[in-house]
Coordinates of C-alpha atoms in Angstrom, one line a residue:
X1209 CA -0.5 0.3 -0.2
X1210 CA 1.2 3.7 -1.3
X1211 CA 0.5 6.2 0.8
X1212 CA 0.3 9.2 -2.1
X1213 CA -0.1 9.0 -5.9
X1214 CA -2.2 9.3 -8.6
X1215 CA -6.0 10.5 -7.8
X1216 CA -8.2 9.3 -4.7
X1217 CA -10.7 9.7 -5.9
X1218 CA -10.6 8.9 -9.2
X1219 CA -9.5 5.5 -7.9
X1220 CA -12.5 5.4 -5.4
X1221 CA -15.0 6.1 -8.0
X1222 CA -13.8 3.2 -10.6
X1223 CA -13.2 1.0 -7.6
X1224 CA -17.2 1.9 -6.8
X1225 CA -18.4 2.0 -10.3
X1226 CA -16.5 -2.1 -10.9
X1227 CA -18.9 -3.0 -7.9
X1228 CA -22.1 -1.5 -10.0
X1229 CA -21.5 -3.4 -13.0
X1230 CA -20.8 -6.8 -11.3
X1231 CA -24.1 -5.5 -9.3
X1232 CA -25.7 -5.5 -12.9
X1233 CA -23.9 -8.9 -14.0
X1234 CA -25.7 -10.3 -11.3
X1235 CA -29.2 -9.0 -11.8
X1236 CA -28.4 -10.2 -15.1
X1237 CA -28.6 -13.5 -14.3
X1238 CA -25.0 -13.8 -15.5
X1239 CA -23.1 -18.1 -15.3
X1240 CA -21.6 -18.3 -12.3
X1241 CA -18.7 -19.2 -13.7
X1242 CA -18.8 -15.5 -15.2
X1243 CA -19.3 -14.4 -12.3
X1244 CA -16.3 -15.5 -9.8
X1245 CA -14.2 -14.6 -13.2
X1246 CA -15.6 -10.9 -13.0
X1247 CA -15.2 -10.9 -9.4
X1248 CA -10.5 -10.2 -10.1
X1249 CA -11.7 -6.9 -11.2
X1250 CA -13.2 -5.8 -8.5
X1251 CA -10.6 -7.2 -5.9
X1252 CA -8.1 -5.3 -8.6
X1253 CA -10.1 -2.1 -7.5
X1254 CA -10.9 -2.5 -4.2
X1255 CA -7.2 -2.9 -4.0
X1256 CA -6.1 -0.2 -5.6
X1257 CA -8.1 2.6 -3.4
X1258 CA -7.5 1.3 -0.6
X1259 CA -4.1 1.4 -1.2
X1260 CA -4.1 5.1 -2.3
X1261 CA -6.1 5.9 0.0
X1262 CA -7.5 3.7 2.6
X1263 CA -8.7 6.2 4.9
X1264 CA -11.5 7.8 1.9
X1265 CA -12.5 4.1 1.3
X1266 CA -13.5 3.3 4.8
X1267 CA -15.7 6.3 4.5
X1268 CA -17.1 5.6 1.4
X1269 CA -17.8 1.8 2.8
X1270 CA -16.0 0.4 0.0
X1271 CA -15.4 -3.1 2.4
X1272 CA -18.7 -2.9 3.4
X1273 CA -20.0 -3.1 -0.5
X1274 CA -17.5 -5.3 -1.8
X1275 CA -19.1 -7.8 1.2
X1276 CA -22.1 -7.4 -0.4
X1277 CA -21.0 -8.4 -3.7
X1278 CA -20.5 -12.1 -1.4
X1279 CA -23.1 -12.0 0.0
X1280 CA -25.6 -11.3 -3.1
X1281 CA -22.6 -14.4 -5.2
X1282 CA -23.4 -16.8 -2.4
X1283 CA -26.9 -16.6 -2.7
X1284 CA -26.9 -16.9 -6.3
X1285 CA -24.7 -20.4 -4.9
X1286 CA -27.7 -21.0 -3.2
X1287 CA -30.4 -21.4 -5.1
X1288 CA -28.3 -22.7 -7.7
X1289 CA -27.4 -25.7 -5.9
X1290 CA -31.4 -26.1 -3.9
X1291 CA -32.2 -26.8 -8.2
X1292 CA -29.1 -29.1 -8.3
X1293 CA -28.8 -26.4 -11.8
X1294 CA -26.4 -28.7 -13.3
X1295 CA -27.3 -28.8 -17.0
X1296 CA -26.5 -24.9 -17.2
X1297 CA -24.0 -24.5 -14.6
X1298 CA -21.2 -27.1 -14.8
X1299 CA -18.5 -28.7 -12.6
X1300 CA -20.9 -25.7 -9.6
X1301 CA -18.7 -27.1 -7.3
X1302 CA -15.5 -26.8 -8.7
X1303 CA -17.0 -23.0 -9.5
X1304 CA -18.0 -21.9 -5.8
X1305 CA -14.8 -23.4 -4.2
X1306 CA -13.2 -21.6 -6.4
X1307 CA -15.3 -18.4 -5.5
X1308 CA -14.2 -19.0 -1.8
X1309 CA -10.8 -20.0 -1.9
X1310 CA -10.5 -16.6 -4.4
X1311 CA -12.3 -14.7 -1.5
X1312 CA -10.2 -16.3 1.1
X1313 CA -7.1 -14.7 -0.7
X1314 CA -7.9 -11.6 -0.6
X1315 CA -8.9 -10.5 2.5
X1316 CA -6.0 -12.6 4.0
X1317 CA -3.9 -9.6 1.7
X1318 CA -6.1 -7.6 3.0
X1319 CA -5.2 -8.4 6.7
X1320 CA -1.8 -9.1 6.5
X1321 CA -1.7 -5.3 4.3
X1322 CA -3.2 -4.1 7.4
X1323 CA -0.7 -4.9 9.6
X1324 CA 2.2 -4.0 7.1
X1325 CA 0.9 -0.8 6.6
X1326 CA -0.2 0.5 10.6
X1327 CA 1.2 -2.2 12.7
X1328 CA -2.3 -1.4 15.9
X1329 CA -1.3 -3.9 19.0
X1330 CA -3.8 -5.5 18.4
X1331 CA -2.5 -7.0 15.9
X1332 CA -0.7 -9.2 18.3
X1333 CA -3.0 -12.1 18.3
X1334 CA -2.9 -12.9 14.1
X1335 CA 0.0 -14.4 12.9
X1336 CA 1.0 -12.3 9.9
X1337 CA 4.6 -10.8 10.0
X1338 CA 5.9 -8.9 12.3
X1339 CA 4.3 -4.8 10.9
X1340 CA 6.4 -2.1 9.0
X1341 CA 4.7 1.1 10.9
X1342 CA 4.2 3.5 8.4
X1343 CA 1.4 5.9 9.8
X1344 CA 1.1 7.0 13.4
X1345 CA -2.3 6.1 14.6
X1346 CA -2.1 5.8 18.1
X1347 CA -2.6 10.7 17.1
X1348 CA -5.1 9.4 14.4
X1349 CA -8.9 10.0 13.9
X1350 CA -8.9 6.8 11.9
X1351 CA -7.6 4.2 13.9
X1352 CA -10.5 2.6 14.9
X1353 CA -11.9 2.5 10.7
X1354 CA -8.6 0.1 11.3
X1355 CA -9.1 -2.5 13.2
X1356 CA -12.7 -2.6 12.1
X1357 CA -11.4 -2.8 8.7
X1358 CA -9.1 -6.1 10.3
X1359 CA -12.5 -7.0 12.2
X1360 CA -14.8 -7.4 9.4
X1361 CA -11.9 -8.8 7.6
X1362 CA -11.9 -12.4 10.2
X1363 CA -15.3 -12.2 9.9
X1364 CA -15.8 -12.5 6.8
X1365 CA -13.3 -15.0 6.4
X1366 CA -15.2 -17.1 8.6
X1367 CA -18.1 -16.5 6.8
X1368 CA -16.6 -18.0 4.1
X1369 CA -15.5 -20.9 5.7
X1370 CA -19.1 -21.8 7.3
X1371 CA -20.6 -20.6 3.5
X1372 CA -18.5 -23.2 2.4
X1373 CA -19.3 -26.1 5.7
X1374 CA -23.1 -25.4 4.5
X1375 CA -23.1 -26.2 0.7
X1376 CA -19.8 -28.4 -0.3
X1377 CA -19.3 -30.3 3.1
X1378 CA -16.5 -33.0 3.3
X1379 CA -17.5 -36.6 5.0
X1380 CA -17.5 -34.7 8.3
X1381 CA -18.4 -30.9 8.8
X1382 CA -16.6 -28.8 10.4
X1383 CA -16.7 -25.5 12.2
X1384 CA -13.2 -25.2 13.6
X1385 CA -11.8 -23.4 10.7
X1386 CA -14.6 -20.4 11.2
X1387 CA -15.0 -20.7 15.1
X1388 CA -11.0 -19.6 14.9
X1389 CA -12.4 -16.4 12.7
X1390 CA -14.4 -15.5 14.4
X1391 CA -12.5 -16.1 17.4
X1392 CA -9.6 -14.1 16.2
X1393 CA -12.3 -11.3 15.4
X1394 CA -13.3 -10.9 18.9
X1395 CA -9.8 -10.3 19.9
X1396 CA -9.0 -6.8 17.2
X1397 CA -12.9 -4.8 18.7
X1398 CA -14.7 -7.7 21.9
X1399 CA -17.3 -4.4 21.7
X1400 CA -18.3 -5.8 18.7
X1401 CA -21.1 -7.7 18.8
X1402 CA -21.0 -9.1 15.0
X1403 CA -18.7 -12.3 16.1
X1404 CA -21.6 -13.8 18.6
X1405 CA -24.5 -13.9 15.8
X1406 CA -22.2 -15.5 13.5
X1407 CA -20.3 -18.2 16.4
X1408 CA -24.3 -18.3 17.1
X1409 CA -25.1 -19.5 14.4
X1410 CA -22.2 -22.5 14.0
X1411 CA -22.9 -23.8 17.6
X1412 CA -26.5 -23.4 15.8
X1413 CA -26.1 -25.8 13.5
X1414 CA -25.3 -28.8 15.4
X1415 CA -27.9 -28.4 17.6
X1416 CA -25.5 -27.0 21.3
X1417 CA -28.1 -25.3 22.6
X1418 CA -26.2 -24.1 25.7
X1419 CA -23.2 -22.4 23.2
X1420 CA -25.7 -21.0 20.9
X1421 CA -28.0 -19.2 23.7
X1422 CA -24.3 -18.2 25.3
X1423 CA -23.6 -16.4 22.0
X1424 CA -26.6 -14.2 21.5
X1425 CA -27.3 -13.8 25.2
X1426 CA -24.0 -12.0 24.6
X1427 CA -25.5 -9.4 22.3
X1428 CA -27.9 -8.5 24.6
X1429 CA -25.4 -6.2 26.5
X1430 CA -24.2 -4.2 23.6
X1431 CA -26.5 -1.0 23.6
X1432 CA -26.7 -0.9 19.1
X1433 CA -28.8 -5.1 19.6
X1434 CA -30.4 -4.5 17.0
X1435 CA -34.6 -6.6 16.9
X1436 CA -33.1 -8.5 14.6
X1437 CA -30.9 -10.4 17.8
X1438 CA -34.6 -10.7 20.3
X1439 CA -35.8 -12.2 17.3
X1440 CA -32.8 -14.9 17.2
X1441 CA -32.6 -15.1 20.9
X1442 CA -36.3 -16.1 21.5
X1443 CA -35.7 -18.2 18.5
X1444 CA -33.6 -20.1 20.1
X1445 CA -35.5 -20.7 23.1
X1446 CA -38.2 -22.4 21.6
X1447 CA -36.5 -24.6 19.7
X1448 CA -34.7 -25.4 23.4
X1449 CA -38.4 -25.3 24.7
X1450 CA -39.5 -27.6 22.2
X1451 CA -36.8 -29.9 22.9
X1452 CA -37.7 -30.0 25.7
X1453 CA -41.1 -31.2 25.6
X1454 CA -40.4 -33.3 22.9
X1455 CA -38.0 -35.2 25.8
X1456 CA -34.7 -34.7 23.4
X1457 CA -32.7 -31.8 25.2
X1458 CA -31.2 -34.2 27.4
X1459 CA -29.5 -36.1 24.9
X1460 CA -28.7 -33.5 22.4
X1461 CA -26.8 -31.9 25.6
X1462 CA -25.3 -35.1 26.5
X1463 CA -23.5 -35.2 23.1
X1464 CA -21.8 -31.8 23.6
X1465 CA -21.6 -31.8 27.2
X1466 CA -21.1 -35.5 28.3
X1467 CA -24.0 -37.1 30.5
X1468 CA -23.7 -37.2 34.1
X1469 CA -23.7 -34.2 36.8
X1470 CA -22.2 -31.6 34.3
X1471 CA -25.1 -32.0 31.5
X1472 CA -27.8 -32.6 34.5
X1473 CA -27.1 -29.1 35.1
X1474 CA -26.9 -27.4 31.7
X1475 CA -30.4 -29.2 31.4
X1476 CA -31.6 -27.0 34.8
X1477 CA -30.1 -23.9 33.6
X1478 CA -31.2 -24.2 30.2
X1479 CA -34.9 -24.8 31.2
X1480 CA -34.4 -21.8 34.2
X1481 CA -32.7 -19.4 31.2
X1482 CA -36.4 -19.6 29.5
X1483 CA -38.3 -19.5 31.7
X1484 CA -36.7 -16.4 33.6
X1485 CA -36.8 -15.2 29.4
X1486 CA -40.5 -15.4 29.7
X1487 CA -41.7 -13.6 32.2
X1488 CA -41.7 -9.9 33.5
X1489 CA -42.0 -10.6 37.0
X1490 CA -41.2 -13.5 38.9
X1491 CA -44.5 -15.9 39.7
X1492 CA -45.0 -19.4 41.4
X1493 CA -43.7 -21.3 38.3
X1494 CA -40.2 -18.7 38.3
X1495 CA -39.4 -19.7 41.9
X1496 CA -40.3 -23.0 41.6
X1497 CA -38.5 -23.3 39.0
X1498 CA -35.2 -21.9 41.2
X1499 CA -35.4 -23.8 43.6
X1500 CA -34.8 -27.1 41.9
X1501 CA -32.8 -25.7 39.6
X1502 CA -30.3 -23.8 42.6
X1503 CA -31.1 -27.4 44.5
X1504 CA -28.2 -29.2 41.2
X1505 CA -26.2 -26.3 41.5
X1506 CA -25.7 -26.8 45.0
X1507 CA -24.9 -29.9 44.7
X1508 CA -22.9 -29.4 41.5
X1509 CA -20.3 -27.3 43.1
X1510 CA -19.5 -29.4 46.4
X1511 CA -18.8 -32.8 44.2
X1512 CA -15.7 -32.8 42.8
X1513 CA -15.7 -30.1 39.6
X1514 CA -13.4 -30.4 37.5
X1515 CA -10.6 -27.1 36.2
X1516 CA -12.9 -27.1 32.9
X1517 CA -15.7 -26.7 34.6
X1518 CA -15.4 -23.6 36.6
X1519 CA -13.2 -22.0 34.2
X1520 CA -16.3 -22.4 30.8
X1521 CA -19.6 -23.6 31.7
X1522 CA -20.2 -21.5 35.1
X1523 CA -18.7 -19.2 33.6
X1524 CA -20.5 -18.5 30.4
X1525 CA -23.7 -19.1 32.6
X1526 CA -23.3 -15.8 34.7
X1527 CA -22.2 -14.0 31.2
X1528 CA -25.6 -15.6 30.0
X1529 CA -28.0 -14.6 32.6
X1530 CA -25.4 -11.2 33.2
X1531 CA -25.9 -9.9 29.8
X1532 CA -29.6 -10.2 29.5
X1533 CA -30.3 -8.8 32.2
X1534 CA -30.1 -5.2 30.5
X1535 CA -33.3 -6.3 28.5
X1536 CA -34.8 -8.1 30.7
X1537 CA -34.5 -6.8 35.1
X1538 CA -36.4 -10.3 36.2
X1539 CA -32.4 -12.4 35.5
X1540 CA -31.4 -9.9 39.1
X1541 CA -32.9 -12.3 41.6
X1542 CA -31.1 -15.7 39.1
X1543 CA -27.4 -13.8 39.6
X1544 CA -28.4 -12.9 43.5
X1545 CA -29.5 -16.5 44.7
X1546 CA -26.2 -17.1 42.1
X1547 CA -23.8 -15.0 43.7
X1548 CA -25.3 -16.6 47.5
X1549 CA -24.1 -19.3 46.7
X1550 CA -21.6 -19.8 45.3
X1551 CA -20.5 -16.3 47.9
X1552 CA -21.2 -19.8 51.3
X1553 CA -19.5 -22.3 48.7
X1554 CA -16.3 -20.3 49.4
X1555 CA -16.5 -19.7 53.0
X1556 CA -16.5 -23.4 53.5
X1557 CA -14.2 -25.1 51.1
X1558 CA -11.8 -21.4 52.6
X1559 CA -12.2 -21.5 56.4
X1560 CA -12.2 -25.7 56.3
X1561 CA -8.5 -25.9 54.7
X1562 CA -7.5 -22.2 56.8
X1563 CA -3.8 -22.4 58.3
X1564 CA -1.6 -20.2 60.1
X1565 CA 0.5 -17.9 57.9
X1566 CA 4.1 -17.5 59.5
X1567 CA 6.2 -14.4 60.0
X1568 CA 7.5 -14.7 56.6
X1569 CA 4.1 -14.3 54.7
X1570 CA 5.1 -15.8 51.6
X1571 CA 3.6 -16.0 48.4
X1572 CA 3.6 -19.6 48.1
X1573 CA 2.2 -20.2 51.8
X1574 CA -0.5 -17.7 51.2
X1575 CA -1.5 -19.9 47.7
X1576 CA -1.0 -23.0 50.7
X1577 CA -4.3 -21.4 52.0
X1578 CA -6.5 -22.0 49.6
X1579 CA -7.8 -25.0 48.5
X1580 CA -7.8 -26.6 44.7
X1581 CA -11.5 -25.9 45.1
X1582 CA -11.1 -22.7 46.6
X1583 CA -9.0 -21.7 43.3
X1584 CA -11.4 -23.0 41.3
X1585 CA -14.4 -20.8 42.9
X1586 CA -11.9 -17.7 42.5
X1587 CA -13.0 -16.8 39.1
X1588 CA -16.8 -16.8 39.5
X1589 CA -16.6 -15.2 42.0
X1590 CA -14.5 -12.6 40.6
X1591 CA -17.4 -11.9 37.8
X1592 CA -20.0 -11.1 40.5
X1593 CA -18.2 -9.2 42.1
X1594 CA -17.5 -6.4 39.3
X1595 CA -21.3 -7.0 38.5
X1596 CA -21.7 -6.1 42.7
X1597 CA -19.5 -3.0 41.5
X1598 CA -20.9 -2.1 38.3
X1599 CA -24.9 -2.6 40.1
X1600 CA -24.1 -1.2 42.9
X1601 CA -26.7 1.3 43.2
X1602 CA -29.2 -0.5 41.3
X1603 CA -28.6 -3.6 44.1
X1604 CA -28.6 -1.0 46.9
X1605 CA -32.2 0.6 46.3
X1606 CA -34.2 -2.8 44.9
X1607 CA -37.0 -3.1 47.0
X1608 CA -39.1 -5.7 44.9
X1609 CA -35.9 -8.8 45.8
X1610 CA -35.1 -7.1 49.3
X1611 CA -34.6 -10.0 51.2
X1612 CA -32.5 -11.8 48.4
X1613 CA -30.3 -8.4 47.3
X1614 CA -29.4 -7.9 51.8
X1615 CA -28.4 -11.8 51.9
X1616 CA -26.1 -11.4 48.3
X1617 CA -24.1 -8.3 50.1
X1618 CA -24.0 -10.2 53.3
X1619 CA -22.3 -13.1 51.9
X1620 CA -20.0 -11.3 49.6
X1621 CA -18.6 -8.9 53.0
X1622 CA -18.0 -12.0 54.8
X1623 CA -15.8 -13.7 51.8
X1624 CA -14.4 -10.1 51.8
X1625 CA -13.6 -10.5 55.8
X1626 CA -12.1 -13.7 55.0
X1627 CA -9.9 -12.5 52.6
X1628 CA -8.8 -9.6 54.3
X1629 CA -8.1 -11.0 57.3
X1630 CA -5.5 -13.3 56.2
X1631 CA -4.2 -11.4 52.5
X1632 CA -2.2 -8.7 52.8
X1633 CA -3.7 -6.8 49.4
X1634 CA -0.1 -4.0 49.1
X1635 CA 1.3 -7.6 48.8
X1636 CA -0.3 -9.2 46.4
X1637 CA 0.8 -10.3 42.6
X1638 CA -1.0 -8.3 40.3
X1639 CA -1.5 -9.6 35.9
X1640 CA -0.6 -7.2 33.3
X1641 CA -3.0 -9.7 31.1
X1642 CA -6.1 -11.0 31.0
X1643 CA -6.8 -13.9 32.6
X1644 CA -9.2 -16.9 31.4
X1645 CA -12.3 -15.2 33.3
X1646 CA -11.2 -11.4 31.3
X1647 CA -10.9 -13.0 28.2
X1648 CA -14.2 -14.5 28.9
X1649 CA -16.2 -10.9 29.7
X1650 CA -14.0 -9.2 27.4
X1651 CA -16.1 -7.1 25.8
X1652 CA -19.2 -7.9 28.1
X1653 CA -20.9 -3.5 28.6
X1654 CA -22.8 -5.2 31.6
X1655 CA -19.9 -5.6 33.1
X1656 CA -17.4 -2.2 32.4
X1657 CA -17.2 0.7 33.9
X1658 CA -15.1 3.2 35.2
X1659 CA -14.6 1.4 38.4
X1660 CA -14.2 -1.6 36.7
X1661 CA -12.5 -1.5 33.3
X1662 CA -9.0 -1.7 35.0
X1663 CA -9.9 -5.9 34.7
X1664 CA -9.4 -6.0 31.2
X1665 CA -7.5 -2.8 30.1
X1666 CA -4.0 -0.3 30.8
X1667 CA -5.5 3.3 30.7
X1668 CA -7.3 3.7 27.2
X1669 CA -5.8 -0.2 25.4
X1670 CA -7.1 -3.4 26.5
X1671 CA -4.5 -5.6 28.2
X1672 CA -2.6 -8.7 25.7
X1673 CA -3.2 -12.5 26.0
X1674 CA -1.6 -15.1 26.7
X1675 CA -1.3 -16.5 23.7
X1676 CA 0.7 -12.9 22.9
X1677 CA 4.0 -14.5 24.5
X1678 CA 3.1 -12.8 27.4
X1679 CA 4.8 -14.1 30.9
X1680 CA 2.0 -15.8 32.7
X1681 CA 2.0 -15.8 36.1
X1682 CA 1.9 -19.3 38.1
X1683 CA -1.9 -20.0 38.7
X1684 CA -1.7 -19.4 42.5
X1685 CA -0.2 -16.5 41.3
X1686 CA -3.3 -15.3 39.3
X1687 CA -5.3 -16.5 42.2
X1688 CA -3.4 -14.1 44.4
X1689 CA -4.0 -11.7 42.0
X1690 CA -7.7 -12.6 41.5
X1691 CA -7.9 -12.0 45.8
X1692 CA -6.5 -8.3 45.1
X1693 CA -8.7 -7.6 42.6
X1694 CA -11.8 -8.7 44.7
X1695 CA -10.1 -6.8 47.8
X1696 CA -9.5 -3.7 45.5
X1697 CA -13.3 -4.2 44.5
X1698 CA -14.5 -4.4 48.1
X1699 CA -12.3 -1.4 49.4
X1700 CA -14.5 1.0 46.4
X1701 CA -17.9 -0.3 47.9
X1702 CA -16.5 0.8 51.1
X1703 CA -16.1 3.9 50.0
X1704 CA -19.2 4.1 47.9
X1705 CA -21.8 5.8 49.8
X1706 CA -24.4 4.6 47.7
X1707 CA -22.9 0.3 48.3
X1708 CA -24.7 -0.6 51.3
X1709 CA -21.4 -1.8 53.4
X1710 CA -18.8 -0.5 55.5
X1711 CA -15.6 -1.3 56.4
X1712 CA -13.9 -1.3 59.6
X1713 CA -10.2 -1.9 59.8
X1714 CA -10.5 -5.7 58.0
X1715 CA -14.1 -6.3 59.0
X1716 CA -16.6 -5.7 55.8
X1717 CA -20.1 -5.8 56.8
X1718 CA -23.9 -5.2 55.4
X1719 CA -24.7 -1.4 56.0
X1720 CA -28.9 -1.7 58.0
X1721 CA -29.5 1.7 57.4
X1722 CA -30.1 0.7 53.2
X1723 CA -32.4 -2.0 54.5
X1724 CA -35.0 1.1 55.4

């Protein structure tokens, strides 16, 4: 890509005309083989325009129009495959594969050139050559254009892989290439929602209701969510309800989660989520279903749970209900009940394994105070701590669920006191990268505030991920860093006049004056 040379307006005009001409060919019902061949001219025109003036091309939405061409052409292929239009379109699968591969080539090359030209640090997650920075984006208002262009290109690569699996599946369908591209896109613009929607499509194709619902619910926390988002979520909830009524839901869950306690917990959660989502106020049906689920969840926590369960399953359950709470406030009751169970489970576990510190107060001996079970529980507890910080005002004034809210604050104060008495926060380690649960909650607007942004960001930039080659703490040190974050949250809430949390020495307590 060059910075100057030629007439930028002329190159953009040429690209626009080339796109218009291709659309006319689509409307004229030109053969698919000829359309795929003429797509090369469109690529060259758009590439030339973006090379000479990337930002003008971005403002004129050349990339958006180019992707619309791909979507329209793919629709033509879908219609041809449905008709089995072999007589008119010879070697249809071969032509389609050529379309997919040439499109993938274009977008991969575009990402490489973006990195070569601009070299944003967000591109560190991409397996591309080291950047040669030619344009200072640190002081440029156009930085967002570059990130969005890379994000859109990665989503496009995911869509192209997904389309190929839908129309030209091999012996076994694999969604991994598409999902990999969508996950990379989430690293570039985590606050966007398109990758979640596309990931949901891949899981829906496998009838994986839990992960489909997870990605659709993540979009609920985005303020710019569309009517289509709500429609897609409601459609998936209807599918879950229908599967449950047909007695096939548990079998589908077992296919993805494995049989046993995990599948039972997921099944109970999905049923409860559907009940909550369909109601605006708690009624006897919702309360009865809640008790059934919380009993299953409590029993599950007392079992010998595996690390991966806390890292993915339980955390995703929490993220789903926190994300949905913004559009369905009834989920506040669920979150309050679940955090009470988690807080109490951690308190009991911590007391059972408590040991005295010696005079050296070494990090390793601090970590010994935590059982393996407690290490795992710290992950979801840390998420709920952020939820308390973000929503302290609304939780403090929750009159509809006064009893449950009061118990949640008291349980929270209890674990903060336990931790404050045993761990000196000023000597605990810090993490300069995203922990596992931080990556799972990255871009979750429902948790993001001025007070909580430190978890995901250093200043205005997102922290690095472990996959980017940063030095990683040991698991024990990571747990101590989590405790440090919890104590910082507790101190911030104790200083917040609207929060019903008080601190005297190292003892946190619930402020009963907020009951009135």
